[in-house]
Amino acid sequence: MSWHNVQRWRGVVLVGLAVIATLILAFSNQLVLYIHPRYVIFTVVMIVIALVFVVASLLLADRGDPEEPATRFSKGFAVAGLAIASLVAVSMIVLPPATLSSVTADQRDINSTALGASETTLEDAASASAATFSSFTVLDWASLLRQTSDVQFYADKPVDVVGFITADTDDPENVFYVSRFFVTCCAVDAQPTGIPVYQPGWSSTLSADDWVQVTGTFEANPSQGSTQPLALIPDQVTPTEQPSEPYLF
């Protein structure tokens, strides 16, 4: 194949790989590991439009004027770029997508940013029923802990949440966070949120990134090292599978 044809086909091939990877992720419901669900349809529509252009390029491949001869440098640069882009595109198809982990949670600091309109307010919780509390997520409880550390407020409010484990950096032997990532647009802007769980020696049976279901109630944090005034005192910590939608939206 001549260099002219390589130049002509490389963009078509790369766009085609991107189209295939995106459609596979969309139809396997794994696109939500990268973007908010409300953008899935938009993304699929855009990728279908890209597919139309790919097909059009195939039909028009033999038309147009040939380019000027390329220099050795431009050839090397183009081949290297094509190899890297192809590797990335193929890896999106071959390798299973992975969720963000406790390492990312540590890098971005759990509960370090406000949650905006997604916050559950004290007024919401004050009028909530027992059934409502049972449906509260890590995001809901973290919102309330951000607003008040009055232990009396949490009396008779049972907690039942699912998340992955991130060690409390201030007291990693006794306290861990049951954590989730909160996504407003895509994985790039995902913010870790979590609630502290006091369980001395938890690392003897559990590990960071393990998904667990935790039930219990909030009480004054017995930890001497943790900076969190309240902690979930667990009735039960049960290993569980990662949810199909691991992020909260």
Short mmCIF file of C-alpha atoms in Angstrom, two decimals:
data_model
loop_
_atom_site.label_atom_id
_atom_site.label_comp_id
_atom_site.label_asym_id
_atom_site.label_seq_id
_atom_site.Cartn_x
_atom_site.Cartn_y
_atom_site.Cartn_z
CA MET A 1 0.00 0.00 0.00
CA SER A 2 1.35 3.43 -0.93
CA TRP A 3 1.96 6.14 1.66
CA HIS A 4 -0.82 8.14 0.05
CA ASN A 5 -3.29 5.34 0.83
CA VAL A 6 -1.99 4.98 4.40
CA GLN A 7 -2.67 8.66 4.97
CA ARG A 8 -6.11 8.30 3.46
CA TRP A 9 -7.19 5.27 5.49
CA ARG A 10 -5.72 5.91 8.94
CA GLY A 11 -8.44 8.35 10.00
CA VAL A 12 -11.15 6.03 8.74
CA VAL A 13 -9.69 3.11 10.69
CA LEU A 14 -9.33 5.06 13.93
CA VAL A 15 -12.83 6.50 13.76
CA GLY A 16 -14.14 3.04 12.95
CA LEU A 17 -12.44 1.56 16.03
CA ALA A 18 -13.81 4.35 18.19
CA VAL A 19 -17.30 3.73 16.82
CA ILE A 20 -17.07 -0.01 17.52
CA ALA A 21 -15.71 0.49 21.05
CA THR A 22 -18.39 3.03 21.94
CA LEU A 23 -21.25 0.90 20.58
CA ILE A 24 -19.99 -2.18 22.45
CA LEU A 25 -19.85 -0.21 25.70
CA ALA A 26 -23.29 1.31 25.08
CA PHE A 27 -25.06 -1.97 24.34
CA SER A 28 -23.35 -3.77 27.23
CA ASN A 29 -24.47 -0.95 29.58
CA GLN A 30 -20.85 -0.20 30.42
CA LEU A 31 -20.78 3.27 28.92
CA VAL A 32 -22.07 4.50 32.30
CA LEU A 33 -18.66 3.65 33.72
CA TYR A 34 -17.35 6.64 31.77
CA ILE A 35 -20.21 9.12 31.43
CA HIS A 36 -23.45 10.14 33.17
CA PRO A 37 -26.44 8.06 31.95
CA ARG A 38 -28.18 11.17 30.62
CA TYR A 39 -25.44 11.52 28.01
CA VAL A 40 -25.60 7.93 26.75
CA ILE A 41 -28.26 8.54 24.08
CA PHE A 42 -26.50 11.72 22.92
CA THR A 43 -23.20 9.84 22.68
CA VAL A 44 -24.76 6.98 20.71
CA VAL A 45 -26.40 9.44 18.29
CA MET A 46 -23.07 11.22 17.75
CA ILE A 47 -21.26 7.94 17.21
CA VAL A 48 -23.88 6.84 14.65
CA ILE A 49 -23.30 10.11 12.80
CA ALA A 50 -19.57 9.35 12.88
CA LEU A 51 -20.36 5.92 11.47
CA VAL A 52 -22.18 7.57 8.57
CA PHE A 53 -19.08 9.63 7.81
CA VAL A 54 -16.92 6.50 7.97
CA VAL A 55 -19.15 4.79 5.42
CA ALA A 56 -19.11 7.92 3.24
CA SER A 57 -15.31 7.93 3.40
CA LEU A 58 -15.24 4.33 2.25
CA LEU A 59 -17.50 5.14 -0.71
CA LEU A 60 -15.44 8.18 -1.67
CA ALA A 61 -12.05 6.65 -0.93
CA ASP A 62 -10.80 6.71 -4.53
CA ARG A 63 -11.70 10.33 -5.20
CA GLY A 64 -9.67 13.47 -4.62
CA ASP A 65 -6.19 14.65 -5.51
CA PRO A 66 -3.12 12.79 -4.25
CA GLU A 67 -1.06 14.57 -1.56
CA GLU A 68 2.47 15.81 -1.98
CA PRO A 69 5.25 13.29 -1.12
CA ALA A 70 5.81 13.05 2.64
CA THR A 71 9.15 13.59 4.34
CA ARG A 72 10.78 10.86 6.44
CA PHE A 73 10.04 12.82 9.62
CA SER A 74 6.37 13.29 8.81
CA LYS A 75 6.06 9.60 7.98
CA GLY A 76 7.62 8.55 11.29
CA PHE A 77 5.50 11.00 13.23
CA ALA A 78 2.33 9.85 11.49
CA VAL A 79 3.10 6.14 12.01
CA ALA A 80 3.87 6.65 15.71
CA GLY A 81 0.65 8.58 16.21
CA LEU A 82 -1.32 5.95 14.36
CA ALA A 83 0.22 3.15 16.46
CA ILE A 84 -0.53 4.87 19.77
CA ALA A 85 -4.07 5.81 18.78
CA SER A 86 -4.72 2.28 17.50
CA LEU A 87 -3.41 0.77 20.75
CA VAL A 88 -5.72 2.96 22.80
CA ALA A 89 -8.71 2.21 20.56
CA VAL A 90 -8.12 -1.56 20.54
CA SER A 91 -7.59 -1.63 24.32
CA MET A 92 -11.04 -0.05 24.74
CA ILE A 93 -12.49 -3.07 22.92
CA VAL A 94 -10.31 -5.86 24.34
CA LEU A 95 -9.75 -4.85 27.96
CA PRO A 96 -12.72 -4.88 30.37
CA PRO A 97 -13.62 -1.39 31.60
CA ALA A 98 -12.66 -0.72 35.20
CA THR A 99 -14.34 1.53 37.71
CA LEU A 100 -12.57 4.22 39.67
CA SER A 101 -10.95 2.85 42.81
CA SER A 102 -9.89 3.80 46.34
CA VAL A 103 -6.62 5.12 44.92
CA THR A 104 -8.55 7.76 42.99
CA ALA A 105 -10.71 8.42 46.05
CA ASP A 106 -7.56 9.16 48.08
CA GLN A 107 -6.18 11.40 45.35
CA ARG A 108 -9.40 13.43 45.14
CA ASP A 109 -10.15 13.49 48.92
CA ILE A 110 -13.42 12.01 50.09
CA ASN A 111 -16.15 14.56 50.83
CA SER A 112 -13.85 17.42 49.82
CA THR A 113 -16.37 19.17 47.57
CA ALA A 114 -19.97 20.29 47.89
CA LEU A 115 -22.61 18.17 46.16
CA GLY A 116 -24.82 21.09 45.11
CA ALA A 117 -28.44 20.31 44.28
CA SER A 118 -27.86 16.60 44.96
CA GLU A 119 -27.49 17.17 48.70
CA THR A 120 -30.14 15.71 50.98
CA THR A 121 -31.14 18.45 53.40
CA LEU A 122 -31.88 18.19 57.11
CA GLU A 123 -35.47 19.21 56.33
CA ASP A 124 -35.78 16.28 53.93
CA ALA A 125 -34.47 13.88 56.56
CA ALA A 126 -36.61 15.32 59.36
CA SER A 127 -39.82 14.40 57.53
CA ALA A 128 -38.59 11.12 56.04
CA SER A 129 -40.12 7.78 56.95
CA ALA A 130 -38.25 4.64 58.05
CA ALA A 131 -38.75 3.24 54.55
CA THR A 132 -37.10 6.34 53.08
CA PHE A 133 -34.07 5.97 55.31
CA SER A 134 -33.65 2.39 54.18
CA SER A 135 -33.28 3.69 50.62
CA PHE A 136 -30.74 6.38 51.50
CA THR A 137 -27.43 5.93 49.72
CA VAL A 138 -23.90 6.82 50.76
CA LEU A 139 -24.47 10.16 49.00
CA ASP A 140 -27.56 10.96 51.13
CA TRP A 141 -25.88 10.14 54.44
CA ALA A 142 -22.67 11.95 53.50
CA SER A 143 -24.79 15.02 52.70
CA LEU A 144 -26.38 14.91 56.15
CA LEU A 145 -23.05 14.38 57.93
CA ARG A 146 -21.75 17.44 56.13
CA GLN A 147 -24.61 19.50 57.62
CA THR A 148 -24.74 18.28 61.20
CA SER A 149 -22.76 16.14 63.63
CA ASP A 150 -25.50 16.17 66.26
CA VAL A 151 -25.68 12.51 67.25
CA GLN A 152 -29.27 12.96 68.44
CA PHE A 153 -30.31 13.80 64.90
CA TYR A 154 -29.28 10.33 63.75
CA ALA A 155 -31.00 8.44 66.57
CA ASP A 156 -33.57 5.93 65.30
CA LYS A 157 -32.31 6.39 61.73
CA PRO A 158 -31.01 2.98 60.62
CA VAL A 159 -28.36 2.94 57.91
CA ASP A 160 -28.14 0.33 55.14
CA VAL A 161 -25.69 1.26 52.38
CA VAL A 162 -23.50 -0.34 49.73
CA GLY A 163 -20.09 0.94 48.66
CA PHE A 164 -16.44 0.12 48.29
CA ILE A 165 -13.87 0.38 51.06
CA THR A 166 -11.44 3.27 51.30
CA ALA A 167 -9.24 3.39 54.40
CA ASP A 168 -9.45 6.50 56.60
CA THR A 169 -5.98 8.00 56.21
CA ASP A 170 -6.14 9.40 59.77
CA ASP A 171 -6.89 6.04 61.41
CA PRO A 172 -6.58 3.32 58.77
CA GLU A 173 -6.49 0.46 61.31
CA ASN A 174 -9.83 1.25 62.88
CA VAL A 175 -11.86 3.29 60.42
CA PHE A 176 -12.73 2.94 56.76
CA TYR A 177 -15.08 4.80 54.47
CA VAL A 178 -17.84 3.00 52.67
CA SER A 179 -17.52 5.01 49.50
CA ARG A 180 -19.06 5.78 46.13
CA PHE A 181 -18.17 8.16 43.32
CA PHE A 182 -20.67 10.90 42.52
CA VAL A 183 -20.72 11.71 38.79
CA THR A 184 -22.26 14.86 37.29
CA CYS A 185 -20.86 14.55 33.75
CA CYS A 186 -18.21 11.87 33.32
CA ALA A 187 -15.60 9.85 35.19
CA VAL A 188 -13.12 12.71 34.90
CA ASP A 189 -15.16 14.91 37.24
CA ALA A 190 -16.26 12.06 39.55
CA GLN A 191 -16.06 13.05 43.21
CA PRO A 192 -15.62 10.49 45.99
CA THR A 193 -18.12 10.60 48.79
CA GLY A 194 -18.35 8.31 51.79
CA ILE A 195 -19.33 7.74 55.38
CA PRO A 196 -16.87 6.65 58.08
CA VAL A 197 -17.30 3.19 59.56
CA TYR A 198 -15.66 2.33 62.88
CA GLN A 199 -14.54 -1.29 62.88
CA PRO A 200 -11.18 -1.98 64.57
CA GLY A 201 -9.07 -4.49 62.66
CA TRP A 202 -11.27 -4.38 59.58
CA SER A 203 -8.28 -5.05 57.31
CA SER A 204 -7.88 -8.57 58.74
CA THR A 205 -10.96 -9.70 56.82
CA LEU A 206 -11.50 -6.96 54.23
CA SER A 207 -9.38 -5.01 51.79
CA ALA A 208 -9.50 -1.61 50.13
CA ASP A 209 -11.80 -1.61 47.08
CA ASP A 210 -13.88 -4.52 48.42
CA TRP A 211 -17.58 -3.86 47.91
CA VAL A 212 -19.58 -4.24 51.12
CA GLN A 213 -23.08 -3.75 52.45
CA VAL A 214 -23.01 -2.06 55.85
CA THR A 215 -25.89 -1.75 58.30
CA GLY A 216 -25.81 0.09 61.61
CA THR A 217 -26.34 3.47 63.25
CA PHE A 218 -24.35 6.66 63.63
CA GLU A 219 -22.75 7.33 66.99
CA ALA A 220 -19.90 9.43 68.36
CA ASN A 221 -16.72 8.22 66.70
CA PRO A 222 -14.70 6.12 69.21
CA SER A 223 -11.54 6.52 67.11
CA GLN A 224 -8.73 8.53 68.69
CA GLY A 225 -7.11 9.31 65.35
CA SER A 226 -9.97 9.99 62.97
CA THR A 227 -11.09 13.57 62.44
CA GLN A 228 -14.69 12.51 61.83
CA PRO A 229 -16.91 13.36 64.85
CA LEU A 230 -19.44 10.66 63.98
CA ALA A 231 -19.00 7.18 62.58
CA LEU A 232 -21.25 4.37 61.52
CA ILE A 233 -21.11 1.66 64.17
CA PRO A 234 -21.87 -1.41 62.10
CA ASP A 235 -24.30 -4.14 63.02
CA GLN A 236 -23.09 -6.08 60.01
CA VAL A 237 -20.52 -5.67 57.25
CA THR A 238 -21.20 -8.08 54.40
CA PRO A 239 -19.07 -8.49 51.26
CA THR A 240 -21.16 -7.99 48.14
CA GLU A 241 -20.82 -7.71 44.38
CA GLN A 242 -20.14 -4.42 42.65
CA PRO A 243 -23.47 -2.93 41.48
CA SER A 244 -24.14 -2.73 37.76
CA GLU A 245 -24.06 1.06 38.17
CA PRO A 246 -21.23 1.61 40.68
CA TYR A 247 -21.45 5.41 40.53
CA LEU A 248 -24.12 7.64 42.03
CA PHE A 249 -25.67 10.35 39.87
#
